[in-house]
mmCIF file of C-alpha atoms in Angstrom:
data_model
loop_
_atom_site.group_PDB
_atom_site.id
_atom_site.type_symbol
_atom_site.label_atom_id
_atom_site.label_comp_id
_atom_site.label_asym_id
_atom_site.label_seq_id
_atom_site.Cartn_x
_atom_site.Cartn_y
_atom_site.Cartn_z
ATOM 1 C CA MET R 63 0.000 0.000 0.000
ATOM 2 C CA ALA R 64 2.632 2.466 -1.067
ATOM 3 C CA ASP R 65 0.267 5.096 -2.450
ATOM 4 C CA THR R 66 -2.277 5.117 0.408
ATOM 5 C CA HIS R 67 -2.453 6.655 3.843
ATOM 6 C CA LYS R 68 -4.642 6.161 6.912
ATOM 7 C CA ALA R 69 -7.669 8.369 7.510
ATOM 8 C CA GLY R 70 -6.338 9.025 11.032
ATOM 9 C CA ALA R 71 -8.136 11.688 13.060
ATOM 10 C CA PHE R 72 -10.634 12.240 10.245
ATOM 11 C CA ASP R 73 -12.010 8.712 10.606
ATOM 12 C CA ILE R 74 -15.625 9.137 11.739
ATOM 13 C CA ARG R 75 -15.209 6.310 14.252
ATOM 14 C CA ASN R 76 -12.659 8.403 16.174
ATOM 15 C CA ILE R 77 -15.028 11.356 16.314
ATOM 16 C CA ILE R 78 -17.962 9.205 17.435
ATOM 17 C CA GLY R 79 -15.814 7.393 20.000
ATOM 18 C CA LEU R 80 -14.507 10.633 21.495
ATOM 19 C CA LEU R 81 -17.962 12.195 21.636
ATOM 20 C CA ILE R 82 -19.618 9.159 23.234
ATOM 21 C CA GLY R 83 -16.643 8.712 25.564
ATOM 22 C CA SER R 84 -16.772 12.310 26.739
ATOM 23 C CA TYR R 85 -20.497 11.996 27.511
ATOM 24 C CA GLY R 86 -19.734 8.762 29.321
ATOM 25 C CA LEU R 87 -17.013 10.409 31.388
ATOM 26 C CA ILE R 88 -19.356 13.238 32.384
ATOM 27 C CA LEU R 89 -22.074 10.791 33.404
ATOM 28 C CA LEU R 90 -19.597 8.605 35.255
ATOM 29 C CA LEU R 91 -18.323 11.576 37.268
ATOM 30 C CA MET R 92 -21.894 12.661 37.977
ATOM 31 C CA GLY R 93 -22.690 9.142 39.153
ATOM 32 C CA ILE R 94 -19.697 9.123 41.491
ATOM 33 C CA PHE R 95 -19.776 12.648 42.899
ATOM 34 C CA ALA R 96 -23.382 13.880 42.556
ATOM 35 C CA ASP R 97 -26.502 12.815 44.392
ATOM 36 C CA PRO R 98 -27.470 9.464 42.802
ATOM 37 C CA GLU R 99 -31.233 10.120 43.232
ATOM 38 C CA THR R 100 -31.881 6.396 43.424
ATOM 39 C CA ASP R 101 -35.485 6.958 44.511
ATOM 40 C CA LYS R 102 -36.295 8.084 40.932
ATOM 41 C CA THR R 103 -34.621 5.091 39.275
ATOM 42 C CA GLY R 104 -35.711 2.237 41.507
ATOM 43 C CA GLY R 105 -32.502 1.999 43.529
ATOM 44 C CA VAL R 106 -30.069 2.128 40.588
ATOM 45 C CA ASN R 107 -27.443 4.830 40.094
ATOM 46 C CA ALA R 108 -28.403 5.494 36.464
ATOM 47 C CA ASN R 109 -25.683 8.074 35.795
ATOM 48 C CA LEU R 110 -22.967 5.688 36.952
ATOM 49 C CA TRP R 111 -24.118 2.742 34.854
ATOM 50 C CA ALA R 112 -24.962 4.795 31.769
ATOM 51 C CA GLY R 113 -21.558 6.508 32.028
ATOM 52 C CA LEU R 114 -19.759 3.172 32.245
ATOM 53 C CA ALA R 115 -21.696 1.821 29.270
ATOM 54 C CA LEU R 116 -20.940 4.921 27.172
ATOM 55 C CA LEU R 117 -17.253 4.774 28.079
ATOM 56 C CA VAL R 118 -17.103 1.142 26.972
ATOM 57 C CA VAL R 119 -18.821 1.972 23.669
ATOM 58 C CA GLY R 120 -16.460 4.914 23.104
ATOM 59 C CA VAL R 121 -13.412 2.739 23.728
ATOM 60 C CA VAL R 122 -14.786 0.100 21.344
ATOM 61 C CA PHE R 123 -15.171 2.698 18.576
ATOM 62 C CA ILE R 124 -11.640 4.027 19.049
ATOM 63 C CA ALA R 125 -10.167 0.515 19.256
ATOM 64 C CA TRP R 126 -12.068 -0.428 16.095
ATOM 65 C CA SER R 127 -10.579 2.509 14.207
ATOM 66 C CA ARG R 128 -7.079 1.652 15.431
ATOM 67 C CA LEU R 129 -7.298 -2.083 14.713
ATOM 68 C CA ARG R 130 -9.027 -1.751 11.320
ATOM 69 C CA PRO R 131 -7.918 1.608 9.867
ATOM 70 C CA ILE R 132 -9.394 3.033 6.697
ATOM 71 C CA TYR R 133 -6.819 3.522 3.946
ATOM 72 C CA VAL R 134 -7.365 6.483 1.655
ATOM 73 C CA PRO R 135 -5.791 6.381 -1.827
ATOM 74 C CA GLU R 136 -3.532 9.293 -2.785
ATOM 75 C CA ASP R 137 -5.054 9.730 -6.231
ATOM 76 C CA VAL R 138 -8.525 8.845 -7.431
ATOM 77 C CA GLU R 139 -9.572 8.406 -11.042
ATOM 78 C CA GLU R 140 -11.941 11.019 -12.399
ATOM 79 C CA VAL R 141 -15.532 9.832 -12.692
ATOM 80 C CA ARG R 142 -16.845 10.666 -16.152
ATOM 81 C CA ASP R 143 -20.276 9.029 -16.121
ATOM 82 C CA ASP R 144 -21.775 10.660 -13.017
ATOM 83 C CA PRO R 145 -24.692 12.869 -14.149
ATOM 84 C CA THR R 146 -24.826 14.671 -10.795
ATOM 85 C CA ARG R 147 -21.412 16.252 -11.241
ATOM 86 C CA PRO R 148 -21.278 19.518 -13.140
ATOM 87 C CA ALA R 149 -19.411 19.603 -16.406
ATOM 88 C CA PRO R 150 -15.889 20.998 -16.140
ATOM 89 C CA LYS R 151 -15.532 24.621 -17.114
ATOM 90 C CA LYS R 152 -13.923 25.189 -20.487
ATOM 91 C CA ARG R 153 -10.821 27.293 -20.519
ATOM 92 C CA ARG R 154 -10.796 30.149 -22.962
ATOM 93 C CA ARG R 155 -7.876 30.388 -25.280
ATOM 94 C CA ALA R 156 -5.829 33.523 -25.337
ATOM 95 C CA GLY R 157 -7.064 35.962 -27.956
ATOM 96 C CA HIS R 158 -10.755 34.992 -27.830
#
């Protein structure tokens, strides 16, 4: 794969994993340090368990992107039969 490179930080799985993981961290900290309000949830600290679950999902997304990276080719052939793409602009010759 000499003429390819990894998507890296622009891989959507990294963005999703970081977003879900940050929400999970916030909920985890709220579950540890805030009032658990277990009377509203039937005796379960919902913030703690939801935070742990979101952290696990975030780590899975980031691990997935690291273990199975997306390789992006350096050059891509021009698509000529796509009707949704506009026609290339014609260059005017000098003197016209």
